[in-house]
């Protein structure tokens, strides 16, 4: 079975500061990992994904995440926060054998000007 | 390509009524999944359809049902609505129906039950 834990339901950063959103997963098989972003009153948009290969994954809007198997983590980072990054972020895991995704509870990111 | 579309975007219903929500996936996508999103419970998986067959089902009561048509469009139905069914219902489509490929989400249907 798979599960995802997102540490910190609310994260605040200053504009220009590093963004770090934490995600730990549990999976009995090699996982497929995803980060999604949700802006108010909208659906989820894929930021990046890890399937196989390079463990450092680059996504849209300057975000990246690193798959660390030993730590069962897939933390999302961005070197410099913009006001437009304020949104809800969701980490998700899948085992790749079916289409059931397991989402974390989400982290709300606030960017302070 | 057009994205995932959901209709209607907003809906207000009364307790005890039933409701049908519609989802049109991205052209060529055969898998459609439904999720319920609420502030308290987050994103919860309802069910997934692939080529007109329900493949996975989450832990929701039988009042929640769905179906998929031959053109991959999907509908979900909620009967005997309860106040707790008020939520954002999200539909997502995927090309292969395998979890190694991302899901593309629609904008959602906001259901309010009064």
mmCIF file of C-alpha atoms in Angstrom:
data_model
loop_
_atom_site.group_PDB
_atom_site.id
_atom_site.type_symbol
_atom_site.label_atom_id
_atom_site.label_comp_id
_atom_site.label_asym_id
_atom_site.label_seq_id
_atom_site.Cartn_x
_atom_site.Cartn_y
_atom_site.Cartn_z
ATOM 1 C CA UNK A 1 0.000 0.000 0.000
ATOM 2 C CA UNK A 2 1.078 3.525 -0.650
ATOM 3 C CA UNK A 3 0.692 6.663 1.435
ATOM 4 C CA UNK A 4 1.997 10.200 1.492
ATOM 5 C CA UNK A 5 2.764 12.533 4.362
ATOM 6 C CA UNK A 6 3.211 16.232 3.833
ATOM 7 C CA UNK A 7 4.833 17.915 6.794
ATOM 8 C CA UNK A 8 3.409 21.337 7.461
ATOM 9 C CA UNK A 9 -0.073 22.170 6.325
ATOM 10 C CA UNK A 10 0.887 25.842 6.096
ATOM 11 C CA UNK A 11 4.222 27.300 5.038
ATOM 12 C CA UNK A 12 5.055 30.997 4.814
ATOM 13 C CA UNK A 13 8.102 32.399 3.068
ATOM 14 C CA UNK A 14 9.243 35.870 2.124
ATOM 15 C CA UNK A 15 9.338 36.839 -1.514
ATOM 16 C CA UNK A 16 12.762 35.871 -2.869
ATOM 17 C CA UNK A 17 13.391 33.277 -0.166
ATOM 18 C CA UNK A 18 13.860 29.546 -0.634
ATOM 19 C CA UNK A 19 10.721 27.450 -0.844
ATOM 20 C CA UNK A 20 10.899 23.977 0.721
ATOM 21 C CA UNK A 21 7.805 21.791 0.894
ATOM 22 C CA UNK A 22 8.257 18.382 2.444
ATOM 23 C CA UNK A 23 6.851 15.078 1.266
ATOM 24 C CA UNK A 24 7.536 11.615 2.601
ATOM 25 C CA UNK A 25 6.020 8.517 1.098
ATOM 26 C CA UNK A 26 5.456 4.911 1.935
ATOM 27 C CA UNK A 27 5.451 2.341 -0.825
ATOM 28 C CA UNK A 28 5.991 -1.400 -1.026
ATOM 29 C CA UNK A 29 7.190 -1.106 -4.620
ATOM 30 C CA UNK A 30 9.285 1.457 -6.487
ATOM 31 C CA UNK A 31 7.108 4.541 -6.424
ATOM 32 C CA UNK A 32 6.068 7.031 -9.011
ATOM 33 C CA UNK A 33 5.973 10.468 -7.398
ATOM 34 C CA UNK A 34 4.246 13.667 -8.388
ATOM 35 C CA UNK A 35 3.823 17.241 -7.215
ATOM 36 C CA UNK A 36 0.703 19.153 -8.149
ATOM 37 C CA UNK A 37 -0.275 22.770 -7.527
ATOM 38 C CA UNK A 38 -3.798 24.070 -7.049
ATOM 39 C CA UNK A 39 -4.739 27.710 -7.337
ATOM 40 C CA UNK A 40 -8.006 28.934 -5.806
ATOM 41 C CA UNK A 41 -11.117 27.630 -7.528
ATOM 42 C CA UNK A 42 -9.114 25.605 -9.994
ATOM 43 C CA UNK A 43 -8.161 21.992 -10.557
ATOM 44 C CA UNK A 44 -4.728 20.520 -9.942
ATOM 45 C CA UNK A 45 -1.853 21.238 -12.298
ATOM 46 C CA UNK A 46 1.178 18.967 -12.572
ATOM 47 C CA UNK A 47 4.424 20.614 -11.462
ATOM 48 C CA UNK A 48 6.759 17.678 -11.909
ATOM 49 C CA UNK A 49 7.006 13.909 -11.683
ATOM 50 C CA UNK A 50 9.526 11.201 -10.934
ATOM 51 C CA UNK A 51 9.170 7.831 -12.601
ATOM 52 C CA UNK A 52 12.630 6.373 -13.189
ATOM 53 C CA UNK A 53 16.114 7.639 -13.940
ATOM 54 C CA UNK A 54 17.565 10.893 -12.670
ATOM 55 C CA UNK A 55 16.561 11.520 -9.084
ATOM 56 C CA UNK A 56 16.616 15.309 -9.402
ATOM 57 C CA UNK A 57 13.556 16.329 -11.347
ATOM 58 C CA UNK A 58 12.934 19.785 -12.737
ATOM 59 C CA UNK A 59 9.444 21.045 -13.256
ATOM 60 C CA UNK A 60 7.586 24.105 -14.347
ATOM 61 C CA UNK A 61 7.843 27.579 -12.805
ATOM 62 C CA UNK A 62 11.350 26.948 -11.475
ATOM 63 C CA UNK A 63 10.396 24.129 -9.110
ATOM 64 C CA UNK A 64 12.416 20.976 -8.648
ATOM 65 C CA UNK A 65 12.295 17.904 -6.426
ATOM 66 C CA UNK A 66 14.745 15.206 -5.472
ATOM 67 C CA UNK A 67 13.818 11.568 -4.999
ATOM 68 C CA UNK A 68 15.744 10.147 -2.036
ATOM 69 C CA UNK A 69 15.020 6.470 -1.685
ATOM 70 C CA UNK A 70 16.960 6.066 1.555
ATOM 71 C CA UNK A 71 14.904 8.807 3.172
ATOM 72 C CA UNK A 72 11.651 7.931 1.362
ATOM 73 C CA UNK A 73 11.327 11.613 0.546
ATOM 74 C CA UNK A 74 10.436 13.764 -2.431
ATOM 75 C CA UNK A 75 10.735 17.340 -1.204
ATOM 76 C CA UNK A 76 9.816 20.244 -3.467
ATOM 77 C CA UNK A 77 12.071 23.275 -3.686
ATOM 78 C CA UNK A 78 12.353 26.583 -5.474
ATOM 79 C CA UNK A 79 15.332 28.888 -4.964
ATOM 80 C CA UNK A 80 13.404 32.154 -4.961
ATOM 81 C CA UNK A 81 9.712 32.510 -4.146
ATOM 82 C CA UNK A 82 7.426 34.716 -6.207
ATOM 83 C CA UNK A 83 4.090 36.109 -5.131
ATOM 84 C CA UNK A 84 2.478 34.020 -7.852
ATOM 85 C CA UNK A 85 3.667 30.831 -6.111
ATOM 86 C CA UNK A 86 1.050 31.257 -3.392
ATOM 87 C CA UNK A 87 -1.175 28.206 -3.754
ATOM 88 C CA UNK A 88 -1.914 24.739 -2.369
ATOM 89 C CA UNK A 89 0.649 22.051 -3.165
ATOM 90 C CA UNK A 90 -0.041 18.338 -3.200
ATOM 91 C CA UNK A 91 2.372 15.436 -3.260
ATOM 92 C CA UNK A 92 1.108 12.152 -4.711
ATOM 93 C CA UNK A 93 2.395 8.597 -5.068
ATOM 94 C CA UNK A 94 1.409 5.748 -7.337
ATOM 95 C CA UNK A 95 2.727 2.219 -7.692
ATOM 96 C CA UNK A 96 2.372 2.337 -11.476
ATOM 97 C CA UNK A 97 0.412 -0.883 -11.651
ATOM 98 C CA UNK A 98 -2.964 0.767 -11.669
ATOM 99 C CA UNK A 99 -4.192 4.304 -11.792
ATOM 100 C CA UNK A 100 -4.833 4.858 -8.132
ATOM 101 C CA UNK A 101 -2.989 7.884 -6.862
ATOM 102 C CA UNK A 102 -2.551 8.607 -3.180
ATOM 103 C CA UNK A 103 -2.437 12.287 -2.345
ATOM 104 C CA UNK A 104 -1.047 14.017 0.684
ATOM 105 C CA UNK A 105 -3.188 16.415 2.657
ATOM 106 C CA UNK A 106 -1.636 19.406 0.961
ATOM 107 C CA UNK A 107 0.546 22.338 1.985
ATOM 108 C CA UNK A 108 -0.722 25.872 1.655
ATOM 109 C CA UNK A 109 2.103 28.196 0.639
ATOM 110 C CA UNK A 110 1.909 31.883 1.528
ATOM 111 C CA UNK A 111 4.413 34.308 0.051
ATOM 112 C CA UNK A 112 4.996 37.447 2.083
ATOM 113 C CA UNK A 113 5.969 40.580 0.148
ATOM 114 C CA UNK B 1 -5.476 19.629 -27.237
ATOM 115 C CA UNK B 2 -8.405 20.713 -25.183
ATOM 116 C CA UNK B 3 -8.078 20.009 -21.487
ATOM 117 C CA UNK B 4 -10.372 18.115 -19.182
ATOM 118 C CA UNK B 5 -13.766 19.746 -18.964
ATOM 119 C CA UNK B 6 -16.318 19.368 -16.220
ATOM 120 C CA UNK B 7 -19.920 20.460 -16.192
ATOM 121 C CA UNK B 8 -21.539 22.124 -14.453
ATOM 122 C CA UNK B 9 -18.964 24.222 -12.624
ATOM 123 C CA UNK B 10 -21.283 25.094 -9.771
ATOM 124 C CA UNK B 11 -24.327 23.337 -8.425
ATOM 125 C CA UNK B 12 -26.664 23.891 -5.499
ATOM 126 C CA UNK B 13 -28.889 21.027 -4.399
ATOM 127 C CA UNK B 14 -31.130 20.217 -1.469
ATOM 128 C CA UNK B 15 -30.694 17.295 0.928
ATOM 129 C CA UNK B 16 -32.301 14.166 -0.406
ATOM 130 C CA UNK B 17 -31.969 15.109 -4.056
ATOM 131 C CA UNK B 18 -29.649 13.427 -6.495
ATOM 132 C CA UNK B 19 -27.061 14.970 -8.771
ATOM 133 C CA UNK B 20 -25.129 13.992 -11.900
ATOM 134 C CA UNK B 21 -21.767 15.493 -12.763
ATOM 135 C CA UNK B 22 -20.092 15.173 -16.125
ATOM 136 C CA UNK B 23 -16.467 14.941 -17.193
ATOM 137 C CA UNK B 24 -14.967 14.977 -20.671
ATOM 138 C CA UNK B 25 -11.359 13.768 -20.695
ATOM 139 C CA UNK B 26 -8.563 14.862 -22.936
ATOM 140 C CA UNK B 27 -8.976 13.402 -26.405
ATOM 141 C CA UNK B 28 -7.412 9.951 -26.562
ATOM 142 C CA UNK B 29 -7.380 9.428 -22.805
ATOM 143 C CA UNK B 30 -9.161 6.267 -21.724
ATOM 144 C CA UNK B 31 -8.859 6.558 -17.959
ATOM 145 C CA UNK B 32 -11.031 8.860 -15.895
ATOM 146 C CA UNK B 33 -10.767 9.193 -12.136
ATOM 147 C CA UNK B 34 -12.984 11.090 -9.734
ATOM 148 C CA UNK B 35 -11.968 12.748 -6.480
ATOM 149 C CA UNK B 36 -13.819 14.545 -3.719
ATOM 150 C CA UNK B 37 -12.017 17.503 -2.166
ATOM 151 C CA UNK B 38 -13.105 19.024 1.135
ATOM 152 C CA UNK B 39 -11.239 21.265 3.590
ATOM 153 C CA UNK B 40 -11.412 18.627 6.304
ATOM 154 C CA UNK B 41 -10.648 15.454 4.375
ATOM 155 C CA UNK B 42 -8.478 16.724 1.549
ATOM 156 C CA UNK B 43 -8.451 14.831 -1.732
ATOM 157 C CA UNK B 44 -10.221 11.509 -1.554
ATOM 158 C CA UNK B 45 -10.339 9.024 -4.382
ATOM 159 C CA UNK B 46 -13.842 8.012 -5.447
ATOM 160 C CA UNK B 47 -13.351 5.672 -8.402
ATOM 161 C CA UNK B 48 -11.577 5.180 -11.690
ATOM 162 C CA UNK B 49 -12.920 4.040 -15.034
ATOM 163 C CA UNK B 50 -10.888 2.656 -17.869
ATOM 164 C CA UNK B 51 -12.464 1.673 -21.176
ATOM 165 C CA UNK B 52 -15.948 1.764 -19.663
ATOM 166 C CA UNK B 53 -15.029 -0.509 -16.733
ATOM 167 C CA UNK B 54 -14.664 0.525 -13.126
ATOM 168 C CA UNK B 55 -11.184 -0.581 -12.136
ATOM 169 C CA UNK B 56 -10.691 0.987 -8.736
ATOM 170 C CA UNK B 57 -13.026 2.231 -6.077
ATOM 171 C CA UNK B 58 -12.392 4.289 -2.994
ATOM 172 C CA UNK B 59 -14.083 4.021 0.347
ATOM 173 C CA UNK B 60 -17.339 5.823 -0.339
ATOM 174 C CA UNK B 61 -20.910 4.642 0.228
ATOM 175 C CA UNK B 62 -22.987 3.169 -2.558
ATOM 176 C CA UNK B 63 -24.779 6.494 -2.995
ATOM 177 C CA UNK B 64 -21.777 7.484 -5.087
ATOM 178 C CA UNK B 65 -21.697 5.826 -8.477
ATOM 179 C CA UNK B 66 -20.271 6.447 -11.872
ATOM 180 C CA UNK B 67 -20.052 5.266 -15.401
ATOM 181 C CA UNK B 68 -18.011 5.777 -18.508
ATOM 182 C CA UNK B 69 -19.212 5.898 -22.058
ATOM 183 C CA UNK B 70 -17.595 4.532 -25.189
ATOM 184 C CA UNK B 71 -16.192 7.974 -26.015
ATOM 185 C CA UNK B 72 -14.489 7.992 -22.564
ATOM 186 C CA UNK B 73 -16.737 10.693 -21.186
ATOM 187 C CA UNK B 74 -17.695 9.937 -17.631
ATOM 188 C CA UNK B 75 -20.480 10.805 -15.255
ATOM 189 C CA UNK B 76 -20.745 10.448 -11.551
ATOM 190 C CA UNK B 77 -23.997 10.350 -9.660
ATOM 191 C CA UNK B 78 -24.720 11.010 -6.029
ATOM 192 C CA UNK B 79 -28.116 9.968 -4.766
ATOM 193 C CA UNK B 80 -29.892 11.022 -1.582
ATOM 194 C CA UNK B 81 -27.607 13.971 -1.041
ATOM 195 C CA UNK B 82 -26.380 14.786 2.449
ATOM 196 C CA UNK B 83 -24.953 18.049 3.769
ATOM 197 C CA UNK B 84 -21.561 16.370 4.033
ATOM 198 C CA UNK B 85 -21.498 15.798 0.289
ATOM 199 C CA UNK B 86 -20.800 19.492 -0.222
ATOM 200 C CA UNK B 87 -17.381 19.519 -1.855
ATOM 201 C CA UNK B 88 -15.338 20.214 -4.928
ATOM 202 C CA UNK B 89 -15.532 17.176 -7.213
ATOM 203 C CA UNK B 90 -12.532 16.798 -9.458
ATOM 204 C CA UNK B 91 -12.196 14.648 -12.499
ATOM 205 C CA UNK B 92 -8.827 13.599 -13.905
ATOM 206 C CA UNK B 93 -7.902 11.836 -17.111
ATOM 207 C CA UNK B 94 -4.885 9.783 -18.007
ATOM 208 C CA UNK B 95 -3.695 8.250 -21.238
ATOM 209 C CA UNK B 96 -2.773 4.733 -20.258
ATOM 210 C CA UNK B 97 -4.525 4.286 -16.976
ATOM 211 C CA UNK B 98 -1.216 3.332 -15.400
ATOM 212 C CA UNK B 99 0.031 5.347 -12.467
ATOM 213 C CA UNK B 100 3.389 6.057 -14.033
ATOM 214 C CA UNK B 101 1.713 8.660 -16.165
ATOM 215 C CA UNK B 102 0.337 11.849 -14.729
ATOM 216 C CA UNK B 103 -3.317 12.638 -14.363
ATOM 217 C CA UNK B 104 -4.689 15.803 -15.900
ATOM 218 C CA UNK B 105 -7.327 17.492 -13.808
ATOM 219 C CA UNK B 106 -10.391 19.437 -14.754
ATOM 220 C CA UNK B 107 -11.443 22.639 -12.959
ATOM 221 C CA UNK B 108 -13.934 20.778 -10.806
ATOM 222 C CA UNK B 109 -17.610 21.026 -9.976
ATOM 223 C CA UNK B 110 -18.427 22.855 -6.760
ATOM 224 C CA UNK B 111 -21.425 21.128 -5.195
ATOM 225 C CA UNK B 112 -23.264 22.788 -2.352
ATOM 226 C CA UNK B 113 -25.949 20.827 -0.526
ATOM 227 C CA UNK B 114 -28.407 22.850 1.559
#
